[in-house]
Short mmCIF file of C-alpha atoms and ligand atoms in Angstrom, two decimals:
data_model
loop_
_atom_site.label_atom_id
_atom_site.label_comp_id
_atom_site.label_asym_id
_atom_site.label_seq_id
_atom_site.Cartn_x
_atom_site.Cartn_y
_atom_site.Cartn_z
CA UNK C 1 37.54 30.64 81.85
CA UNK C 2 34.76 29.62 79.63
CA UNK C 3 31.42 31.13 79.03
CA UNK C 4 28.99 28.21 78.53
CA UNK C 5 25.84 29.78 77.82
CA UNK C 6 24.00 33.09 77.32
CA UNK C 7 20.31 33.33 78.17
CA UNK C 8 18.52 36.38 76.74
CA UNK C 9 14.93 37.60 77.16
CA UNK C 10 13.50 40.84 76.11
CA UNK C 11 16.85 42.38 75.36
CA UNK C 12 17.04 44.55 72.06
CA UNK C 13 15.90 42.36 69.19
CA UNK C 14 15.60 39.24 71.36
CA UNK C 15 11.94 39.41 72.30
CA UNK C 16 11.61 35.72 73.04
CA UNK C 17 13.75 33.82 75.53
CA UNK C 18 16.79 32.65 73.59
CA UNK C 19 19.68 30.42 74.69
CA UNK C 20 23.06 30.26 73.14
CA UNK C 21 25.14 27.19 74.02
CA UNK C 22 28.73 28.01 73.47
CA UNK C 23 30.76 24.81 72.77
CA UNK C 24 34.41 24.24 73.40
CA UNK C 25 36.83 26.05 71.10
CA UNK C 26 35.80 28.62 68.72
CA UNK C 27 32.42 30.06 68.58
CA UNK C 28 31.53 32.45 65.89
CA UNK C 29 28.28 34.40 65.49
CA UNK C 30 27.43 35.02 61.91
CA UNK C 31 24.42 36.52 60.23
CA UNK C 32 23.17 39.31 57.82
CA UNK C 33 23.41 42.94 58.54
CA UNK C 34 20.96 43.95 61.28
CA UNK C 35 20.33 40.30 62.44
CA UNK C 36 21.36 41.17 65.99
CA UNK C 37 25.19 40.12 66.23
CA UNK C 38 26.04 43.30 67.94
CA UNK C 39 23.00 43.03 70.09
CA UNK C 40 24.37 39.79 71.50
CA UNK C 41 27.90 41.25 72.15
CA UNK C 42 26.14 44.28 73.92
CA UNK C 43 24.00 41.76 75.96
CA UNK C 44 27.22 40.37 77.34
CA UNK C 45 28.76 43.70 78.20
CA UNK C 46 25.44 44.88 79.71
CA UNK C 47 25.51 41.92 82.32
CA UNK C 48 29.06 42.77 83.12
CA UNK C 49 28.04 46.11 84.15
CA UNK C 50 27.98 48.54 81.15
CA UNK C 51 26.20 51.56 82.51
CA UNK C 52 26.43 53.77 79.44
CA UNK C 53 23.38 53.64 77.42
CA UNK C 54 25.29 55.43 74.61
CA UNK C 55 27.91 52.62 74.31
CA UNK C 56 24.77 50.17 74.05
CA UNK C 57 23.64 52.37 71.12
CA UNK C 58 20.65 53.85 73.03
CA UNK C 59 19.77 57.07 74.78
CA UNK C 60 18.35 55.59 78.03
CA UNK C 61 19.15 52.34 79.85
CA UNK C 62 15.37 51.15 79.22
CA UNK C 63 16.21 51.30 75.53
CA UNK C 64 17.79 47.92 75.76
CA UNK C 65 14.24 46.36 76.25
CA UNK C 66 12.57 44.99 73.28
CA UNK C 67 10.36 47.81 72.15
CA UNK C 68 8.20 45.88 69.69
CA UNK C 69 7.84 45.88 65.98
CA UNK C 70 5.08 46.45 63.36
CA UNK C 71 3.94 42.87 64.14
CA UNK C 72 4.50 42.48 67.95
CA UNK C 73 4.21 44.42 71.06
CA UNK C 74 7.14 45.49 73.28
CA UNK C 75 7.89 43.75 76.59
CA UNK C 76 8.28 45.04 80.18
CA UNK C 77 11.62 43.92 81.02
CA UNK C 78 14.97 42.72 79.73
CA UNK C 79 16.96 40.02 81.37
CA UNK C 80 20.28 38.50 80.26
CA UNK C 81 22.18 35.61 82.10
CA UNK C 82 25.75 34.56 81.39
CA UNK C 83 26.82 31.07 82.63
CA UNK C 84 30.39 30.42 83.26
CA UNK C 85 32.15 27.14 83.72
CA UNK C 86 33.69 27.22 87.05
CA UNK C 87 34.96 23.63 87.41
CA UNK C 88 38.56 25.16 87.94
CA UNK C 89 37.22 27.27 90.82
CA UNK C 90 38.78 30.35 89.20
CA UNK C 91 35.87 32.23 90.43
CA UNK C 92 35.82 32.12 94.40
CA UNK C 93 32.44 30.25 94.46
CA UNK C 94 32.10 26.69 95.40
CA UNK C 95 30.02 25.63 92.42
CA UNK C 96 31.04 24.22 89.04
CA UNK C 97 28.90 26.88 87.24
CA UNK C 98 28.37 30.55 87.95
CA UNK C 99 25.38 32.32 86.41
CA UNK C 100 25.27 36.07 86.50
CA UNK C 101 22.11 37.98 85.63
CA UNK C 102 21.06 41.51 85.04
CA UNK C 103 17.53 42.58 84.70
CA UNK C 104 16.06 46.05 83.85
CA UNK C 105 12.31 47.07 83.93
CA UNK C 106 10.59 49.83 81.88
CA UNK C 107 10.47 51.82 85.20
CA UNK C 108 14.29 51.92 85.03
CA UNK C 109 14.60 49.63 88.08
CA UNK C 110 17.64 47.33 87.91
CA UNK C 111 18.38 44.05 89.54
CA UNK C 112 21.65 41.91 89.58
CA UNK C 113 21.87 38.29 90.54
CA UNK C 114 24.76 35.83 91.18
CA UNK C 115 23.51 32.30 90.92
CA UNK C 116 19.97 33.74 91.05
CA UNK C 117 20.66 35.43 94.36
CA UNK C 118 20.11 39.20 94.36
CA UNK C 119 23.32 41.07 94.66
CA UNK C 120 24.92 44.43 93.74
CA UNK C 121 26.49 45.44 90.59
CA UNK C 122 29.66 45.91 92.64
CA UNK C 123 29.69 42.24 93.64
CA UNK C 124 29.63 41.07 89.91
CA UNK C 125 32.50 43.56 89.27
CA UNK C 126 34.51 42.17 92.09
CA UNK C 127 33.84 38.60 91.24
CA UNK C 128 35.40 38.95 87.86
CA UNK C 129 38.33 41.20 88.87
CA UNK C 130 41.59 39.87 87.40
CA UNK C 131 39.96 37.23 85.30
CA UNK C 132 40.01 39.47 82.13
CA UNK C 133 36.39 39.52 82.02
CA UNK C 134 34.54 42.73 82.55
CA UNK C 135 32.99 45.46 80.55
CA UNK C 136 36.23 47.35 80.05
CA UNK C 137 38.53 44.38 80.05
CA UNK C 138 40.55 42.78 77.24
CA UNK C 139 38.17 39.70 76.82
CA UNK C 140 36.18 42.14 74.64
CA UNK C 141 38.17 43.40 71.70
CA UNK C 142 35.64 45.36 69.48
CA UNK C 143 36.18 46.88 66.07
CA UNK C 144 38.88 49.52 66.22
CA UNK C 145 39.86 48.52 69.78
CA UNK C 146 43.25 46.89 68.62
CA UNK C 147 44.09 50.14 67.07
CA UNK C 148 43.04 51.94 70.26
CA UNK C 149 45.22 49.73 72.41
CA UNK C 150 48.24 50.08 70.30
CA UNK C 151 48.07 53.83 70.01
CA UNK C 152 46.88 54.32 73.66
CA UNK C 153 49.10 56.34 75.96
CA UNK C 154 51.23 54.29 78.31
CA UNK C 155 48.96 54.89 81.26
CA UNK C 156 45.83 53.55 79.70
CA UNK C 157 47.73 50.62 78.14
CA UNK C 158 49.06 49.79 81.58
CA UNK C 159 45.49 49.26 82.81
CA UNK C 160 45.06 46.46 80.38
CA UNK C 161 48.20 44.74 81.39
CA UNK C 162 47.51 45.16 85.03
CA UNK C 163 44.20 43.39 84.57
CA UNK C 164 45.96 40.59 82.61
CA UNK C 165 48.55 40.02 85.31
CA UNK C 166 46.04 40.00 88.10
CA UNK C 167 46.70 42.97 90.21
CA UNK C 168 43.53 44.98 89.46
CA UNK C 169 41.76 43.41 92.46
CA UNK C 170 44.65 44.68 94.88
CA UNK C 171 44.68 48.07 93.33
CA UNK C 172 41.02 48.41 93.77
CA UNK C 173 41.27 47.24 97.41
CA UNK C 174 44.22 49.67 97.97
CA UNK C 175 42.06 52.50 96.73
CA UNK C 176 39.18 51.51 98.84
CA UNK C 177 41.37 51.03 101.87
CA UNK C 178 42.96 54.54 101.18
CA UNK C 179 39.54 56.16 101.08
CA UNK C 180 38.61 54.51 104.36
CA UNK C 181 41.85 55.70 105.93
CA UNK C 182 41.01 59.13 104.65
CA UNK C 183 37.59 59.02 106.32
CA UNK C 184 39.12 57.86 109.56
CA UNK C 185 41.69 60.47 109.47
CA UNK C 186 38.81 63.06 109.08
CA UNK C 187 36.92 61.49 111.97
CA UNK C 188 40.08 61.64 114.19
CA UNK C 189 40.35 65.24 113.38
CA UNK C 190 36.85 66.03 114.39
CA UNK C 191 37.29 64.12 117.73
CA UNK C 192 40.50 66.00 118.46
CA UNK C 193 38.53 69.26 117.83
CA UNK C 194 35.80 68.19 120.28
CA UNK C 195 38.31 66.90 122.94
CA UNK C 196 40.14 70.36 122.71
CA UNK C 197 36.84 72.18 123.01
CA UNK C 198 35.93 70.13 126.16
CA UNK C 199 39.42 70.68 127.64
CA UNK C 200 38.86 74.49 127.51
CA UNK C 201 35.60 73.91 129.44
CA UNK C 202 37.43 71.83 131.95
CA UNK C 203 39.12 74.61 134.01
CA UNK C 204 35.93 76.84 134.69
CA UNK C 205 34.07 73.70 135.35
CA UNK C 206 36.63 72.52 138.03
CA UNK C 207 36.30 76.00 139.78
CA UNK C 208 32.36 75.53 139.79
CA UNK C 209 32.82 72.10 141.22
CA UNK C 210 34.94 73.38 143.96
CA UNK C 211 32.46 76.09 144.73
CA UNK C 212 29.70 73.59 144.73
CA UNK C 213 31.38 71.40 147.21
CA UNK C 214 32.15 74.20 149.52
CA UNK C 215 28.46 75.24 149.38
CA UNK C 216 27.48 71.72 150.32
CA UNK C 217 29.83 71.64 153.30
CA UNK C 218 28.51 74.97 154.48
CA UNK C 219 24.94 73.93 154.22
CA UNK C 220 25.90 70.73 156.20
CA UNK C 221 27.39 72.87 159.02
CA UNK C 222 24.45 75.21 159.00
CA UNK C 223 22.07 72.35 159.36
CA UNK C 224 23.92 70.81 162.26
CA UNK C 225 24.14 74.28 164.05
CA UNK C 226 20.52 74.69 163.62
CA UNK C 227 19.93 71.14 165.00
CA UNK C 228 21.92 72.09 168.01
CA UNK C 229 20.22 75.30 168.58
CA UNK C 230 16.79 73.62 168.48
CA UNK C 231 17.90 71.15 170.99
CA UNK C 232 19.38 73.73 173.20
CA UNK C 233 16.04 75.76 173.07
CA UNK C 234 13.74 72.71 173.73
CA UNK C 235 16.11 71.11 176.20
CA UNK C 236 15.70 70.77 180.07
CA UNK C 237 15.66 74.17 181.72
P1 LIG Y 1 25.46 45.01 61.76
O1 LIG Y 1 26.10 43.74 61.08
O2 LIG Y 1 24.69 45.84 60.66
O3 LIG Y 1 26.02 45.64 62.78
P2 LIG Y 1 24.00 43.18 63.71
O4 LIG Y 1 23.77 41.92 63.18
O5 LIG Y 1 25.05 43.45 64.55
O6 LIG Y 1 24.09 44.29 62.39
P3 LIG Y 1 22.43 44.67 65.44
O7 LIG Y 1 22.96 45.98 65.18
O8 LIG Y 1 22.90 43.87 66.69
O9 LIG Y 1 22.64 43.75 64.20
O10 LIG Y 1 20.73 44.56 65.60
C1 LIG Y 1 20.11 45.65 65.01
C2 LIG Y 1 18.65 45.25 65.10
O11 LIG Y 1 18.09 45.15 66.36
C3 LIG Y 1 17.81 46.33 64.43
O12 LIG Y 1 16.90 45.57 63.48
C4 LIG Y 1 17.13 47.01 65.55
O13 LIG Y 1 15.79 47.49 65.08
C5 LIG Y 1 16.99 45.94 66.52
N1 LIG Y 1 16.75 46.50 67.89
C6 LIG Y 1 17.70 47.22 68.63
N2 LIG Y 1 17.24 47.62 69.80
C7 LIG Y 1 16.09 47.07 69.76
C8 LIG Y 1 14.90 47.13 70.70
N3 LIG Y 1 15.05 47.86 71.89
N4 LIG Y 1 13.68 46.54 70.42
C9 LIG Y 1 13.55 45.92 69.37
N5 LIG Y 1 14.46 45.82 68.33
C10 LIG Y 1 15.72 46.47 68.52
#
């Protein structure tokens, strides 16, 4: 899957709205130290859901917002959009281009969009499952990462291969389903407890119901006796 375009506005050193068209084939970003190459890579990671301010070389998430320079005031929000070519429908969206956007305000409020429609971060993560694209996936290989992959313990290395062969989506669903099953089992246990509690009340209640029935029968008999007595007393002498 090819990323066609990156649109950045107010993110780190990109104060003005900037668009990067990524052509077919190799795209390299070159520039002197401090010109913003890493900021660009971080912008991509950020849209894909990076939640750690530290990994974005900041202390708080709003540190990604352009904070101003000696000559220029800071801005109020940062926004980055990644546009992917989806002509092969690799992403389950019936459009030839898919744009995902993340926005953060100085207040800390965050927003995510898929094709300009508000969504949750989870929706973006799910959209890219098994595509190799994601904040942790193998589409980003940073400095020192190859070494890290080669020397990782088998369990961590397995995660990378699972993403590559496309089973992460199913593993995630399995985990979610297991969590839901766990919740349902908990609910069932609570219902069983309530049913048991109600059953213990059933026997005394049945006795009380029997007594109430008997009382009604007796009241009925008493009423009809009283009626007959009254008739007898006022009847012809
Ligand atoms: P190097 O090759 O040294 O790693 P680089 O080209 O990757 O450099 P970056 O580290 O991406 O450059 O950019 C650093 C520049 O971005 C610094 O000048 C820094 O002041 C600026 N910068 C980072 N965050 C912000 C921000 N929130 N507001 C304004 N400028 C910022």
